[in-house]
PDB file of C-alpha atoms in Angstrom:
ATOM      1  CA  MET R  43     -11.484  58.337 -37.822  1.00 85.00           C
ATOM      2  CA  ASN R  44     -12.978  61.578 -38.799  1.00 89.00           C
ATOM      3  CA  VAL R  45     -10.454  63.004 -41.071  1.00 91.00           C
ATOM      4  CA  ALA R  46     -11.775  66.619 -41.507  1.00 92.00           C
ATOM      5  CA  ASP R  47     -11.495  67.075 -37.492  1.00 93.00           C
ATOM      6  CA  LEU R  48      -7.890  66.183 -37.727  1.00 97.00           C
ATOM      7  CA  VAL R  49      -4.911  68.938 -37.716  1.00 96.00           C
ATOM      8  CA  ALA R  50      -2.461  66.493 -39.392  1.00 97.00           C
ATOM      9  CA  ILE R  51      -1.748  62.667 -39.711  1.00 98.00           C
ATOM     10  CA  ASP R  52       1.745  61.609 -38.573  1.00 98.00           C
ATOM     11  CA  VAL R  53       2.928  58.838 -41.043  1.00 98.00           C
ATOM     12  CA  HIS R  54       5.857  57.892 -38.994  1.00 98.00           C
ATOM     13  CA  THR R  55       5.699  56.972 -35.162  1.00 98.00           C
ATOM     14  CA  HIS R  56       7.473  53.873 -33.397  1.00 95.00           C
ATOM     15  CA  ALA R  57       5.900  51.352 -30.642  1.00 93.00           C
ATOM     16  CA  GLU R  58       9.114  50.969 -28.669  1.00 86.00           C
ATOM     17  CA  VAL R  59       7.321  49.055 -25.907  1.00 87.00           C
ATOM     18  CA  SER R  60       5.011  46.041 -25.795  1.00 81.00           C
ATOM     19  CA  ALA R  61       2.144  45.609 -23.186  1.00 83.00           C
ATOM     20  CA  ASP R  62       4.304  43.296 -21.132  1.00 79.00           C
ATOM     21  CA  GLY R  63       7.249  45.858 -21.195  1.00 79.00           C
ATOM     22  CA  HIS R  64       9.449  43.952 -24.276  1.00 77.00           C
ATOM     23  CA  GLU R  65      11.592  46.655 -25.936  1.00 77.00           C
ATOM     24  CA  SER R  66      11.780  46.898 -29.547  1.00 73.00           C
ATOM     25  CA  LEU R  67      15.494  47.034 -29.622  1.00 71.00           C
ATOM     26  CA  SER R  68      18.128  45.060 -27.754  1.00 66.00           C
ATOM     27  CA  PRO R  69      19.539  46.696 -24.696  1.00 69.00           C
ATOM     28  CA  GLU R  70      22.666  47.907 -26.580  1.00 73.00           C
ATOM     29  CA  LEU R  71      20.903  49.379 -29.310  1.00 70.00           C
ATOM     30  CA  SER R  72      18.121  51.062 -27.076  1.00 68.00           C
ATOM     31  CA  ALA R  73      20.835  52.712 -24.938  1.00 70.00           C
ATOM     32  CA  ALA R  74      22.726  54.124 -27.995  1.00 67.00           C
ATOM     33  CA  SER R  75      19.416  55.294 -29.393  1.00 67.00           C
ATOM     34  CA  ALA R  76      18.378  57.090 -26.064  1.00 69.00           C
ATOM     35  CA  LYS R  77      21.980  58.841 -26.345  1.00 70.00           C
ATOM     36  CA  TYR R  78      21.600  59.751 -29.905  1.00 70.00           C
ATOM     37  CA  PHE R  79      18.131  61.120 -29.908  1.00 68.00           C
ATOM     38  CA  LYS R  80      18.384  62.335 -26.240  1.00 71.00           C
ATOM     39  CA  ALA R  81      16.306  60.916 -23.556  1.00 66.00           C
ATOM     40  CA  HIS R  82      12.797  60.315 -24.218  1.00 73.00           C
ATOM     41  CA  PRO R  83       9.783  58.635 -22.968  1.00 80.00           C
ATOM     42  CA  ARG R  84       8.854  55.321 -24.217  1.00 84.00           C
ATOM     43  CA  PRO R  85       5.256  55.308 -24.280  1.00 91.00           C
ATOM     44  CA  ALA R  86       2.813  52.466 -24.735  1.00 93.00           C
ATOM     45  CA  ILE R  87       0.197  52.258 -27.639  1.00 95.00           C
ATOM     46  CA  PRO R  88      -2.522  53.909 -25.318  1.00 96.00           C
ATOM     47  CA  GLU R  89      -0.304  56.386 -24.442  1.00 96.00           C
ATOM     48  CA  ILE R  90       0.677  57.304 -27.968  1.00 97.00           C
ATOM     49  CA  ALA R  91      -3.127  57.694 -28.727  1.00 98.00           C
ATOM     50  CA  ALA R  92      -3.589  59.843 -25.828  1.00 98.00           C
ATOM     51  CA  TYR R  93      -0.862  61.986 -26.858  1.00 98.00           C
ATOM     52  CA  TYR R  94      -2.049  62.308 -30.524  1.00 98.00           C
ATOM     53  CA  ARG R  95      -5.952  62.664 -29.417  1.00 98.00           C
ATOM     54  CA  GLU R  96      -4.883  65.561 -27.417  1.00 97.00           C
ATOM     55  CA  ARG R  97      -3.351  67.397 -30.360  1.00 97.00           C
ATOM     56  CA  LYS R  98      -6.159  66.585 -32.825  1.00 98.00           C
ATOM     57  CA  MET R  99      -3.725  64.469 -34.789  1.00 98.00           C
ATOM     58  CA  ALA R 100      -3.753  60.871 -35.990  1.00 98.00           C
ATOM     59  CA  ALA R 101      -0.552  58.688 -36.241  1.00 98.00           C
ATOM     60  CA  VAL R 102       0.780  55.451 -38.116  1.00 98.00           C
ATOM     61  CA  VAL R 103       2.220  53.316 -35.472  1.00 98.00           C
ATOM     62  CA  PHE R 104       4.641  50.447 -36.370  1.00 97.00           C
ATOM     63  CA  THR R 105       7.482  48.279 -35.106  1.00 95.00           C
ATOM     64  CA  VAL R 106      10.434  46.956 -36.956  1.00 95.00           C
ATOM     65  CA  ASP R 107      11.102  43.089 -37.215  1.00 96.00           C
ATOM     66  CA  ALA R 108      14.624  42.526 -37.477  1.00 94.00           C
ATOM     67  CA  GLU R 109      15.140  39.423 -35.432  1.00 94.00           C
ATOM     68  CA  HIS R 110      17.217  37.452 -38.115  1.00 94.00           C
ATOM     69  CA  ALA R 111      19.768  39.982 -37.981  1.00 92.00           C
ATOM     70  CA  THR R 112      19.915  41.224 -34.511  1.00 91.00           C
ATOM     71  CA  GLY R 113      18.589  38.198 -32.497  1.00 92.00           C
ATOM     72  CA  HIS R 114      16.090  40.434 -30.630  1.00 92.00           C
ATOM     73  CA  PRO R 115      12.642  39.349 -31.078  1.00 92.00           C
ATOM     74  CA  ALA R 116      10.427  42.035 -32.334  1.00 92.00           C
ATOM     75  CA  ILE R 117       7.251  43.574 -30.625  1.00 92.00           C
ATOM     76  CA  SER R 118       4.416  41.602 -32.248  1.00 95.00           C
ATOM     77  CA  SER R 119       2.805  43.325 -35.101  1.00 96.00           C
ATOM     78  CA  GLN R 120      -0.659  41.623 -34.019  1.00 96.00           C
ATOM     79  CA  GLU R 121      -0.319  43.328 -30.836  1.00 96.00           C
ATOM     80  CA  VAL R 122       0.251  46.741 -32.218  1.00 97.00           C
ATOM     81  CA  ALA R 123      -2.731  46.172 -34.676  1.00 97.00           C
ATOM     82  CA  GLU R 124      -5.116  45.070 -31.920  1.00 97.00           C
ATOM     83  CA  SER R 125      -4.045  47.681 -29.744  1.00 97.00           C
ATOM     84  CA  CYS R 126      -4.456  50.394 -32.463  1.00 98.00           C
ATOM     85  CA  ALA R 127      -7.897  49.126 -33.384  1.00 98.00           C
ATOM     86  CA  GLU R 128      -8.868  50.041 -29.785  1.00 98.00           C
ATOM     87  CA  HIS R 129      -7.818  53.716 -30.551  1.00 98.00           C
ATOM     88  CA  ALA R 130      -9.141  53.677 -34.204  1.00 97.00           C
ATOM     89  CA  ASP R 131      -9.980  57.302 -33.986  1.00 97.00           C
ATOM     90  CA  VAL R 132      -6.507  58.430 -33.921  1.00 98.00           C
ATOM     91  CA  LEU R 133      -4.146  55.335 -34.752  1.00 98.00           C
ATOM     92  CA  ILE R 134      -3.294  53.306 -37.931  1.00 98.00           C
ATOM     93  CA  PRO R 135      -1.555  50.284 -37.623  1.00 98.00           C
ATOM     94  CA  PHE R 136       1.348  49.292 -39.947  1.00 98.00           C
ATOM     95  CA  ALA R 137       3.346  46.052 -39.458  1.00 98.00           C
ATOM     96  CA  GLY R 138       6.963  45.015 -39.310  1.00 97.00           C
ATOM     97  CA  VAL R 139       7.957  41.635 -41.198  1.00 98.00           C
ATOM     98  CA  ASP R 140      11.275  40.763 -41.352  1.00 97.00           C
ATOM     99  CA  PRO R 141      12.157  40.432 -45.113  1.00 97.00           C
ATOM    100  CA  TRP R 142      14.566  37.212 -44.216  1.00 97.00           C
ATOM    101  CA  LYS R 143      11.469  35.302 -43.754  1.00 97.00           C
ATOM    102  CA  GLY R 144      10.657  35.165 -47.345  1.00 95.00           C
ATOM    103  CA  ARG R 145       7.478  33.275 -48.494  1.00 97.00           C
ATOM    104  CA  ALA R 146       6.524  32.748 -44.769  1.00 98.00           C
ATOM    105  CA  GLY R 147       6.735  36.489 -44.471  1.00 98.00           C
ATOM    106  CA  ALA R 148       4.466  36.833 -47.341  1.00 98.00           C
ATOM    107  CA  ARG R 149       1.893  34.672 -45.530  1.00 98.00           C
ATOM    108  CA  GLU R 150       2.155  36.705 -42.310  1.00 98.00           C
ATOM    109  CA  ALA R 151       1.648  39.827 -44.248  1.00 98.00           C
ATOM    110  CA  ARG R 152      -1.601  38.663 -45.746  1.00 98.00           C
ATOM    111  CA  ARG R 153      -2.720  37.407 -42.389  1.00 98.00           C
ATOM    112  CA  LEU R 154      -1.807  40.661 -40.767  1.00 98.00           C
ATOM    113  CA  VAL R 155      -3.817  42.830 -43.226  1.00 98.00           C
ATOM    114  CA  GLU R 156      -6.810  40.394 -43.885  1.00 98.00           C
ATOM    115  CA  ALA R 157      -7.369  39.215 -40.130  1.00 98.00           C
ATOM    116  CA  HIS R 158      -5.985  42.182 -38.335  1.00 98.00           C
ATOM    117  CA  GLY R 159      -6.555  45.277 -40.328  1.00 98.00           C
ATOM    118  CA  VAL R 160      -2.984  46.268 -40.771  1.00 98.00           C
ATOM    119  CA  ARG R 161      -2.604  49.250 -43.229  1.00 98.00           C
ATOM    120  CA  GLY R 162       1.007  48.982 -44.311  1.00 98.00           C
ATOM    121  CA  PHE R 163       4.557  47.670 -43.726  1.00 98.00           C
ATOM    122  CA  LYS R 164       7.745  49.255 -42.203  1.00 98.00           C
ATOM    123  CA  PHE R 165      11.210  48.201 -43.446  1.00 98.00           C
ATOM    124  CA  HIS R 166      14.337  49.357 -41.973  1.00 97.00           C
ATOM    125  CA  PRO R 167      17.155  47.879 -44.282  1.00 98.00           C
ATOM    126  CA  SER R 168      20.271  48.459 -42.343  1.00 96.00           C
ATOM    127  CA  ILE R 169      18.979  46.991 -39.055  1.00 95.00           C
ATOM    128  CA  GLN R 170      17.366  44.107 -40.804  1.00 96.00           C
ATOM    129  CA  GLY R 171      20.715  43.428 -42.492  1.00 97.00           C
ATOM    130  CA  MET R 172      19.251  43.126 -46.019  1.00 98.00           C
ATOM    131  CA  ALA R 173      19.336  45.301 -49.197  1.00 98.00           C
ATOM    132  CA  PRO R 174      15.714  46.569 -50.156  1.00 98.00           C
ATOM    133  CA  ASN R 175      16.362  45.127 -53.520  1.00 98.00           C
ATOM    134  CA  ASP R 176      17.517  41.617 -52.446  1.00 98.00           C
ATOM    135  CA  PRO R 177      15.338  39.034 -54.267  1.00 98.00           C
ATOM    136  CA  ALA R 178      14.658  37.187 -50.921  1.00 97.00           C
ATOM    137  CA  ALA R 179      12.536  39.910 -49.927  1.00 98.00           C
ATOM    138  CA  TYR R 180      10.449  39.761 -53.261  1.00 98.00           C
ATOM    139  CA  PRO R 181       7.720  37.322 -52.106  1.00 98.00           C
ATOM    140  CA  LEU R 182       6.741  39.702 -49.297  1.00 98.00           C
ATOM    141  CA  TYR R 183       6.606  42.653 -51.710  1.00 98.00           C
ATOM    142  CA  GLU R 184       4.762  40.890 -54.187  1.00 98.00           C
ATOM    143  CA  ALA R 185       1.932  40.096 -51.264  1.00 98.00           C
ATOM    144  CA  ILE R 186       2.235  43.612 -50.027  1.00 98.00           C
ATOM    145  CA  GLU R 187       1.633  45.038 -53.621  1.00 98.00           C
ATOM    146  CA  GLU R 188      -1.386  42.438 -53.899  1.00 98.00           C
ATOM    147  CA  LEU R 189      -2.885  43.781 -50.704  1.00 98.00           C
ATOM    148  CA  GLY R 190      -2.928  47.357 -51.958  1.00 98.00           C
ATOM    149  CA  VAL R 191      -1.093  48.800 -48.943  1.00 98.00           C
ATOM    150  CA  PRO R 192       2.002  51.000 -48.768  1.00 98.00           C
ATOM    151  CA  ALA R 193       5.573  49.865 -47.820  1.00 98.00           C
ATOM    152  CA  LEU R 194       7.536  52.359 -45.977  1.00 98.00           C
ATOM    153  CA  PHE R 195      11.472  52.131 -46.080  1.00 98.00           C
ATOM    154  CA  HIS R 196      13.854  53.708 -43.857  1.00 98.00           C
ATOM    155  CA  THR R 197      16.434  55.587 -46.018  1.00 98.00           C
ATOM    156  CA  GLY R 198      19.693  57.355 -45.052  1.00 97.00           C
ATOM    157  CA  GLN R 199      21.957  57.318 -41.869  1.00 94.00           C
ATOM    158  CA  THR R 200      20.238  55.902 -38.885  1.00 91.00           C
ATOM    159  CA  GLY R 201      20.535  56.919 -35.124  1.00 84.00           C
ATOM    160  CA  ILE R 202      20.297  53.339 -34.090  1.00 84.00           C
ATOM    161  CA  GLY R 203      23.490  51.920 -33.360  1.00 82.00           C
ATOM    162  CA  ALA R 204      25.323  55.277 -33.709  1.00 83.00           C
ATOM    163  CA  GLY R 205      28.333  55.486 -31.195  1.00 83.00           C
ATOM    164  CA  VAL R 206      28.397  51.608 -30.752  1.00 86.00           C
ATOM    165  CA  PRO R 207      31.680  49.936 -31.955  1.00 90.00           C
ATOM    166  CA  GLY R 208      31.103  48.891 -35.451  1.00 91.00           C
ATOM    167  CA  GLY R 209      27.694  50.638 -35.422  1.00 89.00           C
ATOM    168  CA  GLY R 210      26.179  47.582 -33.542  1.00 87.00           C
ATOM    169  CA  GLY R 211      26.754  45.564 -36.889  1.00 90.00           C
ATOM    170  CA  ILE R 212      24.485  47.948 -38.598  1.00 92.00           C
ATOM    171  CA  ARG R 213      25.562  48.638 -42.271  1.00 96.00           C
ATOM    172  CA  LEU R 214      24.439  52.088 -43.782  1.00 97.00           C
ATOM    173  CA  LYS R 215      24.716  51.265 -47.246  1.00 98.00           C
ATOM    174  CA  TYR R 216      21.688  49.287 -47.219  1.00 98.00           C
ATOM    175  CA  SER R 217      19.769  52.167 -46.777  1.00 98.00           C
ATOM    176  CA  ASN R 218      20.557  54.069 -50.115  1.00 98.00           C
ATOM    177  CA  PRO R 219      17.186  54.939 -51.756  1.00 98.00           C
ATOM    178  CA  MET R 220      18.662  53.908 -55.021  1.00 98.00           C
ATOM    179  CA  LEU R 221      18.292  50.441 -53.762  1.00 98.00           C
ATOM    180  CA  VAL R 222      14.517  51.032 -53.351  1.00 98.00           C
ATOM    181  CA  ASP R 223      14.335  52.245 -57.078  1.00 98.00           C
ATOM    182  CA  ASP R 224      14.762  48.695 -58.004  1.00 98.00           C
ATOM    183  CA  VAL R 225      11.659  47.818 -55.911  1.00 98.00           C
ATOM    184  CA  ALA R 226       9.749  50.652 -57.570  1.00 98.00           C
ATOM    185  CA  VAL R 227      10.843  49.149 -60.994  1.00 98.00           C
ATOM    186  CA  ASP R 228       9.908  45.378 -60.224  1.00 98.00           C
ATOM    187  CA  PHE R 229       6.737  46.179 -58.301  1.00 98.00           C
ATOM    188  CA  PRO R 230       5.290  49.091 -60.278  1.00 98.00           C
ATOM    189  CA  GLU R 231       1.956  49.406 -58.321  1.00 98.00           C
ATOM    190  CA  LEU R 232       3.428  49.144 -54.818  1.00 98.00           C
ATOM    191  CA  ARG R 233       3.092  52.456 -52.878  1.00 98.00           C
ATOM    192  CA  ILE R 234       6.585  53.132 -51.309  1.00 98.00           C
ATOM    193  CA  ILE R 235       7.494  55.788 -48.741  1.00 98.00           C
ATOM    194  CA  LEU R 236      11.045  56.806 -48.404  1.00 98.00           C
ATOM    195  CA  ALA R 237      11.296  57.851 -44.882  1.00 98.00           C
ATOM    196  CA  HIS R 238      13.718  60.623 -43.700  1.00 97.00           C
ATOM    197  CA  PRO R 239      15.994  63.128 -45.307  1.00 97.00           C
ATOM    198  CA  SER R 240      18.302  60.367 -46.982  1.00 97.00           C
ATOM    199  CA  PHE R 241      21.493  61.810 -45.675  1.00 96.00           C
ATOM    200  CA  PRO R 242      23.754  61.352 -47.476  1.00 97.00           C
ATOM    201  CA  TRP R 243      21.666  60.257 -50.342  1.00 98.00           C
ATOM    202  CA  GLN R 244      19.122  63.243 -50.394  1.00 98.00           C
ATOM    203  CA  ASP R 245      19.601  63.772 -54.100  1.00 98.00           C
ATOM    204  CA  GLU R 246      19.096  60.083 -55.096  1.00 98.00           C
ATOM    205  CA  ALA R 247      15.745  60.283 -52.949  1.00 98.00           C
ATOM    206  CA  LEU R 248      14.663  63.065 -54.529  1.00 98.00           C
ATOM    207  CA  ALA R 249      15.390  61.647 -58.044  1.00 98.00           C
ATOM    208  CA  VAL R 250      13.207  58.139 -57.117  1.00 98.00           C
ATOM    209  CA  ALA R 251      10.609  60.136 -56.019  1.00 98.00           C
ATOM    210  CA  THR R 252      10.423  62.492 -59.103  1.00 98.00           C
ATOM    211  CA  HIS R 253      10.763  59.694 -61.477  1.00 98.00           C
ATOM    212  CA  LYS R 254       8.478  57.043 -60.031  1.00 98.00           C
ATOM    213  CA  PRO R 255       4.858  57.953 -59.495  1.00 98.00           C
ATOM    214  CA  TYR R 256       4.114  55.792 -56.677  1.00 98.00           C
ATOM    215  CA  VAL R 257       7.314  56.671 -54.578  1.00 98.00           C
ATOM    216  CA  TYR R 258       6.874  59.353 -51.811  1.00 98.00           C
ATOM    217  CA  ILE R 259       8.966  60.817 -49.098  1.00 98.00           C
ATOM    218  CA  ASP R 260       8.415  61.331 -45.410  1.00 98.00           C
ATOM    219  CA  LEU R 261       9.861  64.233 -43.417  1.00 97.00           C
ATOM    220  CA  SER R 262      10.360  62.324 -40.225  1.00 97.00           C
ATOM    221  CA  GLY R 263      13.575  61.713 -37.965  1.00 94.00           C
ATOM    222  CA  TRP R 264      15.203  65.210 -38.238  1.00 93.00           C
ATOM    223  CA  SER R 265      14.611  68.555 -36.815  1.00 91.00           C
ATOM    224  CA  PRO R 266      13.291  70.632 -39.574  1.00 92.00           C
ATOM    225  CA  LYS R 267      16.500  73.268 -39.065  1.00 94.00           C
ATOM    226  CA  TYR R 268      18.598  70.383 -40.480  1.00 94.00           C
ATOM    227  CA  PHE R 269      16.551  69.679 -43.692  1.00 96.00           C
ATOM    228  CA  PRO R 270      18.916  69.872 -46.822  1.00 96.00           C
ATOM    229  CA  PRO R 271      18.086  72.885 -48.888  1.00 97.00           C
ATOM    230  CA  GLN R 272      17.125  70.810 -51.954  1.00 98.00           C
ATOM    231  CA  LEU R 273      14.695  68.881 -50.356  1.00 98.00           C
ATOM    232  CA  VAL R 274      13.018  71.921 -48.853  1.00 98.00           C
ATOM    233  CA  ARG R 275      13.148  73.227 -52.517  1.00 98.00           C
ATOM    234  CA  TYR R 276      11.686  70.170 -53.969  1.00 98.00           C
ATOM    235  CA  ALA R 277       8.908  69.814 -51.218  1.00 97.00           C
ATOM    236  CA  ASN R 278       7.662  73.453 -52.048  1.00 97.00           C
ATOM    237  CA  THR R 279       7.736  72.629 -56.063  1.00 98.00           C
ATOM    238  CA  LEU R 280       8.159  69.437 -57.919  1.00 97.00           C
ATOM    239  CA  LEU R 281       7.303  67.187 -55.040  1.00 98.00           C
ATOM    240  CA  LYS R 282       4.659  69.249 -53.005  1.00 97.00           C
ATOM    241  CA  ASP R 283       2.032  66.642 -53.574  1.00 97.00           C
ATOM    242  CA  LYS R 284       4.532  63.711 -52.693  1.00 98.00           C
ATOM    243  CA  VAL R 285       6.074  64.628 -49.201  1.00 98.00           C
ATOM    244  CA  LEU R 286       4.501  63.365 -46.177  1.00 98.00           C
ATOM    245  CA  PHE R 287       4.530  64.631 -42.546  1.00 97.00           C
ATOM    246  CA  GLY R 288       6.059  62.521 -40.161  1.00 98.00           C
ATOM    247  CA  SER R 289       7.988  63.017 -36.833  1.00 97.00           C
ATOM    248  CA  ASP R 290       9.681  59.748 -35.484  1.00 96.00           C
ATOM    249  CA  TYR R 291       7.788  59.984 -32.327  1.00 96.00           C
ATOM    250  CA  PRO R 292       8.691  59.520 -29.588  1.00 94.00           C
ATOM    251  CA  MET R 293      12.371  60.263 -30.582  1.00 91.00           C
ATOM    252  CA  ILE R 294      11.298  63.569 -31.869  1.00 92.00           C
ATOM    253  CA  THR R 295       7.721  65.307 -31.216  1.00 94.00           C
ATOM    254  CA  PRO R 296       5.338  66.207 -33.958  1.00 94.00           C
TER     255      PRO R 296
END
């Protein structure tokens, strides 16, 4: 990857479909997501690479492992890593490891980084059904911190489950960025990204990113016209070096 030739690096894109057609979400949640974000294509990883290559951009690609909470098997992070390696000029693989796996998840994280070139990890606390500061996840965070790669946490409201009775069992409270503040305290060398404008906890996200030196914010998942004014103000001032470009592709395009 020749960074000097890139227009941008999109830190937040999703592998929604595996090579054999397996989807990242259950049919119920997938249908609700399509309705919330409007109909959008579900490109395979080679198609994601072509899309970003055409735009002289690179992209971080990941999936979410939430099988414990949802019963739906995740797309293989190893597959994501191997497919991204075939397009290393534009794609950067992150992995999804279910925090409910505990020490087994820590072993999986080490294998994915050391053997498959994974460069970070994505968590979605609401879908995974676990608060970020739950001690059950700490062996996994410890491994990620030791490996020296970042952890990206979904924060704020989610379109996944929106409109489904009971939200499809997804609890928004787990995505309050103040819960990630505990993780930043307990793992002080862990690089953390708070994904999305964190509605309804935008001020909390700004406070954590301002207070903790290794906590960043990405701007994915929202059309910019909806960005809260305080997020724009901080992005242009106190946090101008800690705000990352992201889209949420393919739900939202860069």
